[in-house]
PDB file of C-alpha atoms and ligand atoms in Angstrom:
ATOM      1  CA  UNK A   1     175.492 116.418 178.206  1.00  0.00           C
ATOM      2  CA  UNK A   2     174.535 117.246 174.966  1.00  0.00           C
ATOM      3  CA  UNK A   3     176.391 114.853 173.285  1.00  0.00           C
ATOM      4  CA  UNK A   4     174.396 112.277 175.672  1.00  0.00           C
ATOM      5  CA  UNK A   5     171.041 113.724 174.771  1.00  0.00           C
ATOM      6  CA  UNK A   6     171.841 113.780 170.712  1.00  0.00           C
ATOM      7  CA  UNK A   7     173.394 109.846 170.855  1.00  0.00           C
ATOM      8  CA  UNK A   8     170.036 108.776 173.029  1.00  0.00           C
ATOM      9  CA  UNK A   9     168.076 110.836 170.026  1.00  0.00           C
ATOM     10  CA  UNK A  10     169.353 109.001 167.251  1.00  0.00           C
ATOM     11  CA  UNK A  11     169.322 105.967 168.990  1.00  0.00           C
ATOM     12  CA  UNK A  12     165.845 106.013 169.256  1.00  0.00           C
ATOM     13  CA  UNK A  13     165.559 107.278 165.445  1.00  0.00           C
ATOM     14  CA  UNK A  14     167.200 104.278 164.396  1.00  0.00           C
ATOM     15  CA  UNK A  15     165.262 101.576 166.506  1.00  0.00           C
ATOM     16  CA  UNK A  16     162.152 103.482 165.438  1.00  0.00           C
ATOM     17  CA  UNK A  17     162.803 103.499 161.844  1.00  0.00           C
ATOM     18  CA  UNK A  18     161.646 100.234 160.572  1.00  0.00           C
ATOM     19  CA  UNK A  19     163.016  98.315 157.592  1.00  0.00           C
ATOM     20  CA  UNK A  20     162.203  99.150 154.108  1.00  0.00           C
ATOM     21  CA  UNK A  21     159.869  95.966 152.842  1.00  0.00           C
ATOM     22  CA  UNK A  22     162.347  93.825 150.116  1.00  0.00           C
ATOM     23  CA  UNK A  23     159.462  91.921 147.522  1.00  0.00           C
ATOM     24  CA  UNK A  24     163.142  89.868 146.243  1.00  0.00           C
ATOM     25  CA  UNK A  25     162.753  88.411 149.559  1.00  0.00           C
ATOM     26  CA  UNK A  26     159.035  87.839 150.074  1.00  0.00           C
ATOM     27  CA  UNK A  27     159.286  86.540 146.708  1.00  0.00           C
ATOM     28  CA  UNK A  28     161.318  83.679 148.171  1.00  0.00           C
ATOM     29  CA  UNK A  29     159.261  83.961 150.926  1.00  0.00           C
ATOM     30  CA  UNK A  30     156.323  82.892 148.719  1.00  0.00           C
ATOM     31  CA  UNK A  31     157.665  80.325 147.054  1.00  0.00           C
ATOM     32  CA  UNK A  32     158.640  78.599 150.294  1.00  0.00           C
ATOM     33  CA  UNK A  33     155.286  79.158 152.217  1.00  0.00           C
ATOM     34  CA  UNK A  34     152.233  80.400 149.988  1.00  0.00           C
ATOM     35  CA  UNK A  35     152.694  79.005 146.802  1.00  0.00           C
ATOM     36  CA  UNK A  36     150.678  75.604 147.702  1.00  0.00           C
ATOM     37  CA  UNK A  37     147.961  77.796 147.807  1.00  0.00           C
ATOM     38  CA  UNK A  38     148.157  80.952 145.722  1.00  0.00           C
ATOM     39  CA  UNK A  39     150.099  79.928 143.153  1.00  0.00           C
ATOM     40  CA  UNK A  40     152.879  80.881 140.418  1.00  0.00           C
ATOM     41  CA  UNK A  41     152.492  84.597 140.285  1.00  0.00           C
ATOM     42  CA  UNK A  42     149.622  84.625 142.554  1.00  0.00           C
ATOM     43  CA  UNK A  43     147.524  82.413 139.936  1.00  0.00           C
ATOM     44  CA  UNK A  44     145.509  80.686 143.263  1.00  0.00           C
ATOM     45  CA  UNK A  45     145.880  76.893 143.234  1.00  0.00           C
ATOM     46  CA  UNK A  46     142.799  76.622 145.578  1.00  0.00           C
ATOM     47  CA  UNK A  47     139.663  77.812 144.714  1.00  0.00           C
ATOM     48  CA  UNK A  48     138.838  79.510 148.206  1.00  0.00           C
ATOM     49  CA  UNK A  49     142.061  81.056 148.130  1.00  0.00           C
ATOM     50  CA  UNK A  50     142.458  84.849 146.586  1.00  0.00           C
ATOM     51  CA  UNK A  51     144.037  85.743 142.924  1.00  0.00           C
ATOM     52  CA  UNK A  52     146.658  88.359 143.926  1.00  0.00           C
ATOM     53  CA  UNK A  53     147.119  87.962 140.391  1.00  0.00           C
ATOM     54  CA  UNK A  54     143.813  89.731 140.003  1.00  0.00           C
ATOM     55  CA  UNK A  55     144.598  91.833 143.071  1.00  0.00           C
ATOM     56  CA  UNK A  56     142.193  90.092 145.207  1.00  0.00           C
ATOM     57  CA  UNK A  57     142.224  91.420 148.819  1.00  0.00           C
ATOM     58  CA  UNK A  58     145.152  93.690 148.618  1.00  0.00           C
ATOM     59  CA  UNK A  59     142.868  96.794 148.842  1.00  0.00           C
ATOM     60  CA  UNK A  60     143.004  96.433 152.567  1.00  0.00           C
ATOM     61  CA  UNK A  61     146.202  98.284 154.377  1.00  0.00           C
ATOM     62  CA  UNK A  62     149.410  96.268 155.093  1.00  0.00           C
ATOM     63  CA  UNK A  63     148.402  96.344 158.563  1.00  0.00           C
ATOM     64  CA  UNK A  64     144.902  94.384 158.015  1.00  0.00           C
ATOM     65  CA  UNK A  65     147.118  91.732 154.938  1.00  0.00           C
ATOM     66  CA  UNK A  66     149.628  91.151 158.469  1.00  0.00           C
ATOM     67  CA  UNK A  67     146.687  90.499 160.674  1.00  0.00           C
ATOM     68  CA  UNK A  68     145.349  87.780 158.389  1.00  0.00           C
ATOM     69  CA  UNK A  69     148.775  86.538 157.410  1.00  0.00           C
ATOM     70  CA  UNK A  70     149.542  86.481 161.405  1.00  0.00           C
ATOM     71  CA  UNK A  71     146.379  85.156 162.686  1.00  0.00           C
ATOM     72  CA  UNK A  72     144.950  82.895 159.814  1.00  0.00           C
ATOM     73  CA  UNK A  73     141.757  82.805 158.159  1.00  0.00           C
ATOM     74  CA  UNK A  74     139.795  79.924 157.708  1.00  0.00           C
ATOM     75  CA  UNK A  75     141.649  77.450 155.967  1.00  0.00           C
ATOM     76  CA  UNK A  76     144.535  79.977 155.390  1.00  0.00           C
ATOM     77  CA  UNK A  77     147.024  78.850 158.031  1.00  0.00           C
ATOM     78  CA  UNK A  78     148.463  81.199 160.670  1.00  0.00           C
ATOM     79  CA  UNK A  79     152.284  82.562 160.236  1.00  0.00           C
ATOM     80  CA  UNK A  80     152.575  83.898 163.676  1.00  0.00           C
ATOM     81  CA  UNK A  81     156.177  82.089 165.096  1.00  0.00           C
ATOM     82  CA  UNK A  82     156.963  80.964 161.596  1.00  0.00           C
ATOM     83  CA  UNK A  83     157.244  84.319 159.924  1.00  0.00           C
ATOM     84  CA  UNK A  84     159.035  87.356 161.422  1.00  0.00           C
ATOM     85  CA  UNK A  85     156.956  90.852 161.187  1.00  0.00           C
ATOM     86  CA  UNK A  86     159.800  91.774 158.545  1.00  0.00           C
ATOM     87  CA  UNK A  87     159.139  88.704 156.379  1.00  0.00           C
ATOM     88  CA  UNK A  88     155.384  89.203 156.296  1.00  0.00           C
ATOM     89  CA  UNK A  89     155.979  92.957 155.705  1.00  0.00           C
ATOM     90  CA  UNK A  90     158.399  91.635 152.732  1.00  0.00           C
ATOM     91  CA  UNK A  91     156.045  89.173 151.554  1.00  0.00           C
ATOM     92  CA  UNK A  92     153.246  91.262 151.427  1.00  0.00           C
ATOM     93  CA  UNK A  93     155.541  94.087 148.896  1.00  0.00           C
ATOM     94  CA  UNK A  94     155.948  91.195 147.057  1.00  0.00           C
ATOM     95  CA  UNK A  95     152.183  90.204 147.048  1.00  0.00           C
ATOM     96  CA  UNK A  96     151.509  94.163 145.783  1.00  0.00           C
ATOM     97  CA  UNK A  97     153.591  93.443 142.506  1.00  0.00           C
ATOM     98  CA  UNK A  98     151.727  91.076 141.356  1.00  0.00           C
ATOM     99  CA  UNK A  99     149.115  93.009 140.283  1.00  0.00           C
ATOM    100  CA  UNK A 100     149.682  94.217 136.672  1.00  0.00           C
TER     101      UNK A 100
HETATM  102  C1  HEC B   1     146.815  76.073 152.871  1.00  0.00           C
HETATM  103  C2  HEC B   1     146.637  77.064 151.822  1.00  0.00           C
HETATM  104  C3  HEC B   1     147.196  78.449 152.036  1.00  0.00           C
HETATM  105  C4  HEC B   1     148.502  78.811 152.303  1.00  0.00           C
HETATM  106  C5  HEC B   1     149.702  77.887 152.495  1.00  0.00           C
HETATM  107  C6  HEC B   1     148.525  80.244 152.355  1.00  0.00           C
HETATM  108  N1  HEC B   1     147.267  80.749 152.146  1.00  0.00           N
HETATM  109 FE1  HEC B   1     146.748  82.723 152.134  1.00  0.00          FE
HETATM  110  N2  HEC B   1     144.798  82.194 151.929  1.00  0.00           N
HETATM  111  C7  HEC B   1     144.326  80.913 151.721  1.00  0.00           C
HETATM  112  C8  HEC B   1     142.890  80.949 151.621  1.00  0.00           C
HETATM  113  C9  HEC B   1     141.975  79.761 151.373  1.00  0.00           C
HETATM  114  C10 HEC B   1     142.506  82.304 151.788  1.00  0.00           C
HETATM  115  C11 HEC B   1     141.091  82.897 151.830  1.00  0.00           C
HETATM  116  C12 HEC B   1     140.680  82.973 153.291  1.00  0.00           C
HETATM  117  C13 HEC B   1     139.245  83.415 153.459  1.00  0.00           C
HETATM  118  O1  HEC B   1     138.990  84.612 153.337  1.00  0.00           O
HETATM  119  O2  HEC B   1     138.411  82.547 153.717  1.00  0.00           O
HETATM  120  C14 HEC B   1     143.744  83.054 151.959  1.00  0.00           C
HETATM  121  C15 HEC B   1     143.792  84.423 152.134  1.00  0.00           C
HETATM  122  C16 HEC B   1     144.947  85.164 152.151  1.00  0.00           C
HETATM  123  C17 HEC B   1     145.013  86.599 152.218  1.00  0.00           C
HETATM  124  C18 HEC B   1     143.823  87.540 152.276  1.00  0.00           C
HETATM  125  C19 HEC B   1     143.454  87.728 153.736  1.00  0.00           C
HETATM  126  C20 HEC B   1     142.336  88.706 153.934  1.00  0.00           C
HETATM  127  O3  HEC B   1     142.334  89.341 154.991  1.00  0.00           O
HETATM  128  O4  HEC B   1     141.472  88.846 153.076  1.00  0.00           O
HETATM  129  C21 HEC B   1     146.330  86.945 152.202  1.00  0.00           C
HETATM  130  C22 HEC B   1     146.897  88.344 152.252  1.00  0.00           C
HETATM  131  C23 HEC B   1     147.083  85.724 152.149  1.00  0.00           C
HETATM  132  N3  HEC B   1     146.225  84.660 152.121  1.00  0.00           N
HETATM  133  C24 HEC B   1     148.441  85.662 152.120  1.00  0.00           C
HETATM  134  C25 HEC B   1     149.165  84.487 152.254  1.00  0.00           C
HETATM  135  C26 HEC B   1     150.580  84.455 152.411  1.00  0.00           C
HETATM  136  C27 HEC B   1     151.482  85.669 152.390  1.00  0.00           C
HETATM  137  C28 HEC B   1     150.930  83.153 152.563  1.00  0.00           C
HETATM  138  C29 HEC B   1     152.308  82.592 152.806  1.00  0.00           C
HETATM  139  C30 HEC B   1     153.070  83.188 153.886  1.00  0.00           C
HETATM  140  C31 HEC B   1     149.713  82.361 152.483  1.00  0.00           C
HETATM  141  N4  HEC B   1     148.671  83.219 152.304  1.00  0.00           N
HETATM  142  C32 HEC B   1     149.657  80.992 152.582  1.00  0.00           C
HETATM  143  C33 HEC B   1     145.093  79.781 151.656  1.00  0.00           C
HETATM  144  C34 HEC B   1     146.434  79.683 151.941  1.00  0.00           C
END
């Protein structure tokens, strides 16, 4: 019985625990869908679109960058059903190195 109750713990431990963000991945991640747009190094391409070169926009918390990122913003498309939750999560680490 207490076996049971120590596996169901760490069971739920582990499916809690999300993923550490990779930014080697979002980097590719960029370069495949956001580049168009923001550019090399996040040097924008557009005018309308953000400089996360400059840091543009990534005062807000991950969780507001996700909602954009999911939902769209004007003429930034939506990445809901294209992007997993763990891609956007690893592009946005990326996004936060750019910054320098
Ligand atoms: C078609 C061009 C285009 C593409 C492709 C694009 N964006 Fe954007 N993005 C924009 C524009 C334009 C804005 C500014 C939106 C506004 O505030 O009006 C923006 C804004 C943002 C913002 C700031 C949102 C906010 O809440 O202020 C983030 C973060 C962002 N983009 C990330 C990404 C990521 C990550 C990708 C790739 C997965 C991507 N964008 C792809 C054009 C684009």
């Amino acid at each position: 019985m207490k076996h049971a109750i120590l596996a169901a713990a760490l069971i739920l431990a582990a499916a809690s625990t999300t993923q550490a963000a990779d930014p080697a991945n979002g980097k590719m991640i960029y370069d495949m869908n956001c580049v168009v747009c923001h550019g090399v190094g996040g040097h924008p391409v557009l005018p309308a679109a953000p400089s996360f070169a400059k840091g543009e926009r990534l005062m807000q918390p991950d969780t507001m960058l996700i909602e954009s990122i999911e939902n769209g913003k004007n003429v930034m498309p939506a990445f809901l059903g294209i992007l997993r939750r763990q891609e956007i999560r690893d592009v946005i680490a990326y996004l936060r190195t750019l910054h320098r």
